[in-house]
PDB file of C-alpha atoms and ligand atoms in Angstrom:
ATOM      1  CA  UNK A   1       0.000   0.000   0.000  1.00  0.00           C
ATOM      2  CA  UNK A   2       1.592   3.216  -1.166  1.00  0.00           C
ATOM      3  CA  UNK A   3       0.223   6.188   0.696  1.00  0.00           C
ATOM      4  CA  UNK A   4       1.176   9.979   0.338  1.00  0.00           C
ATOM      5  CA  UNK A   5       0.290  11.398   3.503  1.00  0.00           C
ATOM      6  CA  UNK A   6       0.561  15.131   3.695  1.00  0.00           C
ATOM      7  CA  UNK A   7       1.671  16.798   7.194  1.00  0.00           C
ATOM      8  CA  UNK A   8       0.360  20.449   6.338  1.00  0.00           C
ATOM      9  CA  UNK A   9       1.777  22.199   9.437  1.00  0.00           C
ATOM     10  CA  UNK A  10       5.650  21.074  10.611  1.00  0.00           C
ATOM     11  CA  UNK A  11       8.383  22.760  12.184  1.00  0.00           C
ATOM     12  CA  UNK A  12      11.414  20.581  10.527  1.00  0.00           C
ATOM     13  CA  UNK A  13      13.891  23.224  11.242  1.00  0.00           C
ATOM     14  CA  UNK A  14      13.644  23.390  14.687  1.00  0.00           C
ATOM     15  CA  UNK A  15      16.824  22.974  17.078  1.00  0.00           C
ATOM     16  CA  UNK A  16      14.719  20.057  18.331  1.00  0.00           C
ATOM     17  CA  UNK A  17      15.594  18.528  15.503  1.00  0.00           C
ATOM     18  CA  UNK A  18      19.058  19.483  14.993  1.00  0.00           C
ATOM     19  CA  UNK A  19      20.567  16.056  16.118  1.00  0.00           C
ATOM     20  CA  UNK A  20      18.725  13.839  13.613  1.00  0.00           C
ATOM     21  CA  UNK A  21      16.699  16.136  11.447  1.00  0.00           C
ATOM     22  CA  UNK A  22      17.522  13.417   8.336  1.00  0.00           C
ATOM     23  CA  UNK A  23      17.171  10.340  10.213  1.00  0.00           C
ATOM     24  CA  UNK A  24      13.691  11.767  11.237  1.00  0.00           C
ATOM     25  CA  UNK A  25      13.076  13.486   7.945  1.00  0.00           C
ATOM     26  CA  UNK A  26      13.742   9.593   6.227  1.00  0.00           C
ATOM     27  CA  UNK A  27      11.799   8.174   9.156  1.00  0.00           C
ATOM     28  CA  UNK A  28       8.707  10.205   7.539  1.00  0.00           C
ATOM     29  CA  UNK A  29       9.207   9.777   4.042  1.00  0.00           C
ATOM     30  CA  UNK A  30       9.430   5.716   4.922  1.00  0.00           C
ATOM     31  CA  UNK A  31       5.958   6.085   6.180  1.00  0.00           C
ATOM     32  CA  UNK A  32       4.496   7.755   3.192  1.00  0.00           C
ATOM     33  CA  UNK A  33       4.571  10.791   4.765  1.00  0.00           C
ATOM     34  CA  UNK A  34       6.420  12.814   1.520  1.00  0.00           C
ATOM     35  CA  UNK A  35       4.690  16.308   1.616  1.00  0.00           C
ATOM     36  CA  UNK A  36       5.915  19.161   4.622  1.00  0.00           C
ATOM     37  CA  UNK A  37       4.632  22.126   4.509  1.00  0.00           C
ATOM     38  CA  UNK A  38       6.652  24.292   6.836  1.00  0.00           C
ATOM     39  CA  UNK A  39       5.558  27.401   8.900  1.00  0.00           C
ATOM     40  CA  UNK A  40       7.401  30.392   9.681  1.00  0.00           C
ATOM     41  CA  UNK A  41       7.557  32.022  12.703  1.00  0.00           C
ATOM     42  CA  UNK A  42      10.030  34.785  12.662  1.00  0.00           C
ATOM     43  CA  UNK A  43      12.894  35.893  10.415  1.00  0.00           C
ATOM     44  CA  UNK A  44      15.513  34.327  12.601  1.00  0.00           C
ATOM     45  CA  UNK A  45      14.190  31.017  11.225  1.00  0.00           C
ATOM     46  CA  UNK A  46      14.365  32.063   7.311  1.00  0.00           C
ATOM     47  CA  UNK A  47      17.985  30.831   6.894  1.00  0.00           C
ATOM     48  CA  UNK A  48      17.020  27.677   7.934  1.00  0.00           C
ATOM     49  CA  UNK A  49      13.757  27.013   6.285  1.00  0.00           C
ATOM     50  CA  UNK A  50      15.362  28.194   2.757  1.00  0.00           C
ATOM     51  CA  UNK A  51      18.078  25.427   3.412  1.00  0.00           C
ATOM     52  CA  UNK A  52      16.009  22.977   4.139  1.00  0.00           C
ATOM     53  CA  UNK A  53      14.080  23.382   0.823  1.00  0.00           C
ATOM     54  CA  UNK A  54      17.466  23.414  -0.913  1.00  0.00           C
ATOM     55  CA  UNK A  55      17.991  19.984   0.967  1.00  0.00           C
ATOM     56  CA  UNK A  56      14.293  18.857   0.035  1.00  0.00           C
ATOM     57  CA  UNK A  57      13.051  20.042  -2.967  1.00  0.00           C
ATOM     58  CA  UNK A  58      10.893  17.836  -3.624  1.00  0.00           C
ATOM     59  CA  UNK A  59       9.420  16.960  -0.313  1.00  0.00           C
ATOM     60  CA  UNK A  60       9.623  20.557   1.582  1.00  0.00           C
ATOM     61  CA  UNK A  61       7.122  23.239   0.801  1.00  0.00           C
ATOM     62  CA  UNK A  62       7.562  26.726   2.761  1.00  0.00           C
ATOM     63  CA  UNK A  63       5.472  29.597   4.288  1.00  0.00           C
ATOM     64  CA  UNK A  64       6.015  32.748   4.805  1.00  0.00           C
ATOM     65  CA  UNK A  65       4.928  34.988   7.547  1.00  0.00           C
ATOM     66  CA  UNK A  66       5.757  36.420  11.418  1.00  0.00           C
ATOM     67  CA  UNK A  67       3.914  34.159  13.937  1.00  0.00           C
ATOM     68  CA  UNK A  68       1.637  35.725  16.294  1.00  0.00           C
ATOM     69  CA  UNK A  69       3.669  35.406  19.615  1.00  0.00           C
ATOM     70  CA  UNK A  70       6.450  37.030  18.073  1.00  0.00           C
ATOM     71  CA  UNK A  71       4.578  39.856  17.443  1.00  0.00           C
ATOM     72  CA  UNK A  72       6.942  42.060  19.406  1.00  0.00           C
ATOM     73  CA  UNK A  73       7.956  45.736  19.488  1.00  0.00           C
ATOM     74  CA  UNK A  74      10.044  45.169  16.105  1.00  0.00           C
ATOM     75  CA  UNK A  75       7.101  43.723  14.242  1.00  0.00           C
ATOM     76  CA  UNK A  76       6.935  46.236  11.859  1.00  0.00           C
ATOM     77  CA  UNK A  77      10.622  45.023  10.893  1.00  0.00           C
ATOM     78  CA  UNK A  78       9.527  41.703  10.582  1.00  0.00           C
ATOM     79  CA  UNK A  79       6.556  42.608   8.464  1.00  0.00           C
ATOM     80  CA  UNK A  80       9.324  44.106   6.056  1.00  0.00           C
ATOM     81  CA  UNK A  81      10.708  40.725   5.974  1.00  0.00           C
ATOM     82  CA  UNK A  82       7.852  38.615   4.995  1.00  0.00           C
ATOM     83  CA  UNK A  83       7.602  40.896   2.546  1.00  0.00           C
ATOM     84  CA  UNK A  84      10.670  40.836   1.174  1.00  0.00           C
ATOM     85  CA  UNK A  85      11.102  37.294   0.900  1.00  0.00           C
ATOM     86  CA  UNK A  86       7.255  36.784  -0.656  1.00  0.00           C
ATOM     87  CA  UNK A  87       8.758  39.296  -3.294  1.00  0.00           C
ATOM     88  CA  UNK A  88      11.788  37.366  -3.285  1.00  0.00           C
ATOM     89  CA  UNK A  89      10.668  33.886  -4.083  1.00  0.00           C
ATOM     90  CA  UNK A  90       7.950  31.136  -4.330  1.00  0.00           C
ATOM     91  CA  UNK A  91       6.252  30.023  -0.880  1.00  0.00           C
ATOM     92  CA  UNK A  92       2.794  28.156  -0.453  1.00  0.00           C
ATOM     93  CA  UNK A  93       0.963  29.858   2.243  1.00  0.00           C
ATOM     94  CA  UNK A  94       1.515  33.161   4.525  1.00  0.00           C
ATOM     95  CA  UNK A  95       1.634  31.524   7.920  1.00  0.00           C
ATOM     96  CA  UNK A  96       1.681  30.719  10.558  1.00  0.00           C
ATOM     97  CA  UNK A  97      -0.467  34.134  11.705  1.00  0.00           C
ATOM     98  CA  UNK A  98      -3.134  34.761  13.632  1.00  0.00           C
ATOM     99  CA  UNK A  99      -3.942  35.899  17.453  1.00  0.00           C
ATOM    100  CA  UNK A 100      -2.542  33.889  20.731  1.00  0.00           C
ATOM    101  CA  UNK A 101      -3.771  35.747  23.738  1.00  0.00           C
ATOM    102  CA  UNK A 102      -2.743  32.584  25.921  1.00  0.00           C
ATOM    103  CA  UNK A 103       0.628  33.743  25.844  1.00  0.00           C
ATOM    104  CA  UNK A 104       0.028  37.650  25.886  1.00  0.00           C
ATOM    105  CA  UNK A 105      -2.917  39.546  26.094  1.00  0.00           C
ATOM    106  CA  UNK A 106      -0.775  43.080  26.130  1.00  0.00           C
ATOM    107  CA  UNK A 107       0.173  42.690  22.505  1.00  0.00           C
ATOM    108  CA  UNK A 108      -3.682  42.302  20.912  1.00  0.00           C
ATOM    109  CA  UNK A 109      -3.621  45.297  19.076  1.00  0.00           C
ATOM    110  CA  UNK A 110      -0.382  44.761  17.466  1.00  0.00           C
ATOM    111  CA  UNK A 111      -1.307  41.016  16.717  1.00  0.00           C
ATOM    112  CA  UNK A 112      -4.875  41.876  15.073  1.00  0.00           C
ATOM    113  CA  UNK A 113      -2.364  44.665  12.824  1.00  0.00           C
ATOM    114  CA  UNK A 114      -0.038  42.258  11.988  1.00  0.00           C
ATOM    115  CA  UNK A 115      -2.716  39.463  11.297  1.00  0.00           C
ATOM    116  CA  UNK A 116      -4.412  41.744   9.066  1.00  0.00           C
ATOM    117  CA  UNK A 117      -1.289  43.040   7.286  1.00  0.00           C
ATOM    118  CA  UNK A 118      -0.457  39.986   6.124  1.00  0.00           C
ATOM    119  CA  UNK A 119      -3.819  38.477   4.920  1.00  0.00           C
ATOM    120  CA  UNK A 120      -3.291  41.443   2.743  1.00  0.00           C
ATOM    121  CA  UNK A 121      -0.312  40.021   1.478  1.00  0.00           C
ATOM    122  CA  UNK A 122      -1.840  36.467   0.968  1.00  0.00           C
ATOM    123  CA  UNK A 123      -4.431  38.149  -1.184  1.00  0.00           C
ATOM    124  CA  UNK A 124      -1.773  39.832  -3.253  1.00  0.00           C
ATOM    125  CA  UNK A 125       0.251  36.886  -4.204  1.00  0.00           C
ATOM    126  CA  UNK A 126      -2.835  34.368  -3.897  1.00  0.00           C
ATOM    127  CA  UNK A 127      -1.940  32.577  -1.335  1.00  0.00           C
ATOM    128  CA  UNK A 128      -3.878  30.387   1.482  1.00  0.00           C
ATOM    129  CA  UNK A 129      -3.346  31.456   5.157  1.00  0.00           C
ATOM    130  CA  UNK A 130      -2.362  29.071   7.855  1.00  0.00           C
ATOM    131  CA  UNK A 131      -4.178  30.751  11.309  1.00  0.00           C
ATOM    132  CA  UNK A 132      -2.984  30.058  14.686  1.00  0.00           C
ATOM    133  CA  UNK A 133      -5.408  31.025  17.027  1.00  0.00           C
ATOM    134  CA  UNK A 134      -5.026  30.249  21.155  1.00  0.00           C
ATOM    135  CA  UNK A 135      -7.675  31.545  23.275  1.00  0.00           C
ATOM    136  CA  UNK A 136      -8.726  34.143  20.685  1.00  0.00           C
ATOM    137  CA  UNK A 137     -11.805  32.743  18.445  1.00  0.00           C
ATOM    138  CA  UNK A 138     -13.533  35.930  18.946  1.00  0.00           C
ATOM    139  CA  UNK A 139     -11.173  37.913  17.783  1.00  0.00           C
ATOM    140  CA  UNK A 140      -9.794  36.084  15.195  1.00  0.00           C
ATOM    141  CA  UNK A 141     -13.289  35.537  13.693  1.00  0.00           C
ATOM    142  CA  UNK A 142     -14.024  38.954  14.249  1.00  0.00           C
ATOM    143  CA  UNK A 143     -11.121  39.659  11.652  1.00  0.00           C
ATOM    144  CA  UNK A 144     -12.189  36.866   9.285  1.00  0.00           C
ATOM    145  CA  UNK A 145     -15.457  38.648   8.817  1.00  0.00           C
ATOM    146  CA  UNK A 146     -13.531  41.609   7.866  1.00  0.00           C
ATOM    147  CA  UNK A 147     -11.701  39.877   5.229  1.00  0.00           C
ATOM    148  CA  UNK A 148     -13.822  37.102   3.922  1.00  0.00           C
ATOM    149  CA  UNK A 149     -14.571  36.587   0.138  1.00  0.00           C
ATOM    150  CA  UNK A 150     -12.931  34.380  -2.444  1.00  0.00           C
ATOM    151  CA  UNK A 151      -9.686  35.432  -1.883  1.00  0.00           C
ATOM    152  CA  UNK A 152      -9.597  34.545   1.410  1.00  0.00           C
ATOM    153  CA  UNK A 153      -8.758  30.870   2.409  1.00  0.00           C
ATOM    154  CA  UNK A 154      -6.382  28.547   3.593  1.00  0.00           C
ATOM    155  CA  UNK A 155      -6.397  26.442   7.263  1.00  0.00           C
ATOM    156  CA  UNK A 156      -7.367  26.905  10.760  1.00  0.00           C
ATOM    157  CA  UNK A 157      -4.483  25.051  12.103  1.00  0.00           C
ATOM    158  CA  UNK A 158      -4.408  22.800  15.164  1.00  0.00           C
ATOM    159  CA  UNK A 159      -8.013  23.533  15.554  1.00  0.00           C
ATOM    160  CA  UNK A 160      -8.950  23.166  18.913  1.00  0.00           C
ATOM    161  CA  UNK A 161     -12.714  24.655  18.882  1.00  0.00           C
ATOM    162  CA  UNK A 162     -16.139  23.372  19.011  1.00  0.00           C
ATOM    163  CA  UNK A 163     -19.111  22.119  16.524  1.00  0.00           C
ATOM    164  CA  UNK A 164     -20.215  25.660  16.055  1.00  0.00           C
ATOM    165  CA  UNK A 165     -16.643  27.026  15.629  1.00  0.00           C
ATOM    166  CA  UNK A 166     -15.599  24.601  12.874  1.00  0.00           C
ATOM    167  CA  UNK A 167     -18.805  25.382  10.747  1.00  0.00           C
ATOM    168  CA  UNK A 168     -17.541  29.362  11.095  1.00  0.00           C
ATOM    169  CA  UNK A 169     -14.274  28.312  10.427  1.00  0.00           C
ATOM    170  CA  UNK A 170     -14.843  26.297   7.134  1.00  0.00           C
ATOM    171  CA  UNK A 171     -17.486  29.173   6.396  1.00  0.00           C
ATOM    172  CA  UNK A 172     -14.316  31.495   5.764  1.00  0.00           C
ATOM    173  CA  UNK A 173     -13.130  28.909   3.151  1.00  0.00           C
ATOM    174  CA  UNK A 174     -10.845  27.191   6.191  1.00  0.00           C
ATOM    175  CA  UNK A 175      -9.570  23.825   6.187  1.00  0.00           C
ATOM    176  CA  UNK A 176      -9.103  22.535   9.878  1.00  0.00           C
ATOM    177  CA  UNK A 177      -5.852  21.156  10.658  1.00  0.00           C
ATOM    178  CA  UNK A 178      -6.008  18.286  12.509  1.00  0.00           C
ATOM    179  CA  UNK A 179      -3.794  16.274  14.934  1.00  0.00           C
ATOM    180  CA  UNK A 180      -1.730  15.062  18.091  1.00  0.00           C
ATOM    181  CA  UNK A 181      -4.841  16.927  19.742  1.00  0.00           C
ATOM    182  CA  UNK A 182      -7.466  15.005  18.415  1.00  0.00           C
ATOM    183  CA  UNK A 183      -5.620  11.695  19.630  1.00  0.00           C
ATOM    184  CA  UNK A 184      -5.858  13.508  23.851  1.00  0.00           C
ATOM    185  CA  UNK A 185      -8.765  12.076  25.888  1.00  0.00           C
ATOM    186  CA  UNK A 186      -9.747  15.546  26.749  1.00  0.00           C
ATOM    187  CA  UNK A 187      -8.621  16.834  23.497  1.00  0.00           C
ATOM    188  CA  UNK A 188     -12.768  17.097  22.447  1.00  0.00           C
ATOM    189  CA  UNK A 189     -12.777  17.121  18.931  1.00  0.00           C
ATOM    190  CA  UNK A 190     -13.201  13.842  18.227  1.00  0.00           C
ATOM    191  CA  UNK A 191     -16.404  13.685  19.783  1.00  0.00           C
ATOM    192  CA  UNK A 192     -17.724  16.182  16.817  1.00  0.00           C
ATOM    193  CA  UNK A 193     -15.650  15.486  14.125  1.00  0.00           C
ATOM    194  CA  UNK A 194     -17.661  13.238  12.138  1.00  0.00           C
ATOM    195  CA  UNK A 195     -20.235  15.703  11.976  1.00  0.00           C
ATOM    196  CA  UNK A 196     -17.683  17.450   9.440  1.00  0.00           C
ATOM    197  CA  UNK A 197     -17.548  16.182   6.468  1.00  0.00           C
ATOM    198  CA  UNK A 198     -13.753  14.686   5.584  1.00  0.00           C
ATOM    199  CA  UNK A 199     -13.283  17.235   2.694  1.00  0.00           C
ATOM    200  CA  UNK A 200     -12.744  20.153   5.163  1.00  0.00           C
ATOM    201  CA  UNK A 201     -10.205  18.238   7.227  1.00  0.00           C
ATOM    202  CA  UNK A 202      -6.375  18.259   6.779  1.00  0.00           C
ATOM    203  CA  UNK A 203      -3.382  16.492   8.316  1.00  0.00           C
ATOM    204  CA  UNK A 204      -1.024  17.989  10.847  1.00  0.00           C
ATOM    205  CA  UNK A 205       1.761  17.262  13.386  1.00  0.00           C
ATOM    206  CA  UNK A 206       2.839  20.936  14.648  1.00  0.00           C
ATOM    207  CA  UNK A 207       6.661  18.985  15.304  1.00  0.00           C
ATOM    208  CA  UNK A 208       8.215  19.219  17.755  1.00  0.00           C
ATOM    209  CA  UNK A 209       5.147  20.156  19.626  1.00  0.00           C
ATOM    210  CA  UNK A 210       1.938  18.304  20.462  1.00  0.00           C
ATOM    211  CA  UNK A 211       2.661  14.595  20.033  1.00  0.00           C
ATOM    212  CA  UNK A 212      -0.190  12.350  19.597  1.00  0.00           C
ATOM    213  CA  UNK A 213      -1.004   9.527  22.235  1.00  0.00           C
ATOM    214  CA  UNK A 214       1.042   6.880  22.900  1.00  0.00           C
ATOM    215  CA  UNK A 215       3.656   9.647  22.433  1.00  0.00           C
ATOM    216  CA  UNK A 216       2.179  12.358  24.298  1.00  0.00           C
ATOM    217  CA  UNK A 217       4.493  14.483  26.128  1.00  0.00           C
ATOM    218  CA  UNK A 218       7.876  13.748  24.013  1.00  0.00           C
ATOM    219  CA  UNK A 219       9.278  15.403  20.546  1.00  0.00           C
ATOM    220  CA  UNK A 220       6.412  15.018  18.136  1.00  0.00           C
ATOM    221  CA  UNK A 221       7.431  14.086  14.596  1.00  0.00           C
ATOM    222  CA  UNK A 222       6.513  13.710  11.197  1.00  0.00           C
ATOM    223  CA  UNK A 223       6.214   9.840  10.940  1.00  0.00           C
ATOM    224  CA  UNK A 224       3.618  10.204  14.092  1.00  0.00           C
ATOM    225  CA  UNK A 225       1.530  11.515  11.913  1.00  0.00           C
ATOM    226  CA  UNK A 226       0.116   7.659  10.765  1.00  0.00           C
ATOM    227  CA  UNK A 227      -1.393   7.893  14.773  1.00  0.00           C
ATOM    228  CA  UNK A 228      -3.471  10.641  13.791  1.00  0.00           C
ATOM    229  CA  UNK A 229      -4.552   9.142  10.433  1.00  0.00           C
ATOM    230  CA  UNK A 230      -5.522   5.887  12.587  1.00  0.00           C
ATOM    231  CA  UNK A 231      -7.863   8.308  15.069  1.00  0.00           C
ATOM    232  CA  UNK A 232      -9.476   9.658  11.924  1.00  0.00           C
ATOM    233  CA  UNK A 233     -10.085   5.743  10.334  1.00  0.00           C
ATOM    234  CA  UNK A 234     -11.650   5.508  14.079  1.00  0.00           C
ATOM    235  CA  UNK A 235     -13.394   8.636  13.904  1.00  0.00           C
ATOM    236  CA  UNK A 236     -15.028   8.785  10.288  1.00  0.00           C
ATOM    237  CA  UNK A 237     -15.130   4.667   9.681  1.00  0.00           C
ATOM    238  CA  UNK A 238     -13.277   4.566   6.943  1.00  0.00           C
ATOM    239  CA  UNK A 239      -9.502   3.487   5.780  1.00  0.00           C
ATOM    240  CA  UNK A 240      -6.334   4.744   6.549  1.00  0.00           C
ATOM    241  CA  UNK A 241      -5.427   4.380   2.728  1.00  0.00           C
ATOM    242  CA  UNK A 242      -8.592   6.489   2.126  1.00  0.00           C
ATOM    243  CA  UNK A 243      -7.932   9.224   4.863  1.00  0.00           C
ATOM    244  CA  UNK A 244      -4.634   9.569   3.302  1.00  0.00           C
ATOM    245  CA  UNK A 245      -6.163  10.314  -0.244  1.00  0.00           C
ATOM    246  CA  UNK A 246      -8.656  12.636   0.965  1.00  0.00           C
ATOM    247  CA  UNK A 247      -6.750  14.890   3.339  1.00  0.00           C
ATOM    248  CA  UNK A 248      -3.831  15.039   0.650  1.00  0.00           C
ATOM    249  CA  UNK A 249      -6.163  15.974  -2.148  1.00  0.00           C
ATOM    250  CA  UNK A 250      -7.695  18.698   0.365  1.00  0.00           C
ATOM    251  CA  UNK A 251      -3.931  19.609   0.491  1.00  0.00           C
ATOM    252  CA  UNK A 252      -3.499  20.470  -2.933  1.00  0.00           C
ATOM    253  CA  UNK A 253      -6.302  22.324  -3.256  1.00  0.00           C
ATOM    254  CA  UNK A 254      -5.531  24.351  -0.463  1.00  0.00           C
ATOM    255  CA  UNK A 255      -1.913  25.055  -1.581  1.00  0.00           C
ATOM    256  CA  UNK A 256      -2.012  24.842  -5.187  1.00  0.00           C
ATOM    257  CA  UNK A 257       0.662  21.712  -5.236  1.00  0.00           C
TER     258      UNK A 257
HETATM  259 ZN1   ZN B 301       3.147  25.796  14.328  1.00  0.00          ZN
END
């Protein structure tokens, strides 16, 4: 059985990785996991993300775009960034961006600017947006309904909401990202998720962070990915080879590849 399995949200250049990055890189690809699509968060990373593509071409697929917690007093530098390097080159999605008022509450104003700037610039170059939202539906939404139309779309990634919030998320033309969450006993989600149809749903690790049960707690990674896939056979009754077609197909839609 030859799957492609599509991990639409993965941090590959993290220092998390920096020991093994190819081992665990392989480890994927063995899997059928052959499709990354990597987020930004900050400029610092940019070196690293463009080398990894040279390393990957065929596998890695980057985003652009400053990350919502590191929205900071120099944002307005980083903006100038993102915008340099969509000008500069080919990427797949502005992201990650959004609103996180877990972390910081104090910077709202600044986030909402910076989330808005830059589904500008998705709009200009047609590309999806990849949202990260934590603790800030409301506000997030509240932007959404600013922007929406057909040029806005893209995926609500690790979505975390309820019933009510997926429908107004896939209303905006959203994918939601799914995974190590929906795989958590209290992670909710999978107690509604059948009630959205498989077509809005795509496949996501967020490594290093949030690895799915059995693994739950340690550096999450690529290849982990299959333990979401076998929640979602669970969930929606049907294969893991069909899952795998379905939320990779939903992938290419979304990012054009
Ligand atoms: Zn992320």
């Amino acid at each position: 059985m030859t799957l492609i399995i599509t991990d639409t949200h993965t941090h590959l250049y993290s220092e998390a990785f920096d020991e093994d990055r190819d081992d665990m890189i392989k480890r994927a690809i063995a899997q059928g996991v052959s499709r990354f699509f990597i987020p930004a968060i900050d400029s610092t990373y940019t070196k690293a993300m463009l080398q990894l593509k040279q390393d990957y071409p065929n596998h890695v697929y980057l985003m652009m775009g400053l990350h919502p917690t590191h929205v900071k007093d120099n944002y307005k530098e980083e903006l100038k960034h993102v915008e340099e390097m969509l000008a500069s080159r080919k990427f797949y999605a502005v992201g990650e961006i959004g609103i996180d008022l877990y972390w910081d509450k104090s910077t709202l104003n600044i986030q909402t600017e910076a989330f808005k700037h830059q589904i500008q610039l998705a709009k200009q170059y047609k590309l999806p947006i990849v949202i990260h939202c934590r603790e800030a539906f409301n506000e997030i939404f509240e932007v959404l309904e600013s922007e929406k139309g057909d040029d806005l779309f893209g995926i609500f990634h690790c979505f975390t909401g309820t019933l009510e919030q997926a429908h107004k998320a896939i209303s905006y033309n959203m994918k939601l990202g799914i995974g190590g969450v929906a795989t958590f006993k209290n992670g909710k989600i999978d107690q509604f998720l059948n009630e959205i149809p498989l077509e809005h749903i795509v496949l996501e690790t967020d490594s290093p962070y949030l690895s799915p049960v059995p693994y739950r707690g340690k550096r999450n990674e690529s290849a982990y990915i299959i333990k979401v896939l076998e929640k979602l056979s669970d969930i929606y009754n049907v294969s893991l080879k069909d899952i795998a077609k379905v939320t990779t197909t939903n992938s290419k839609k979304v990012f054009k590849i």
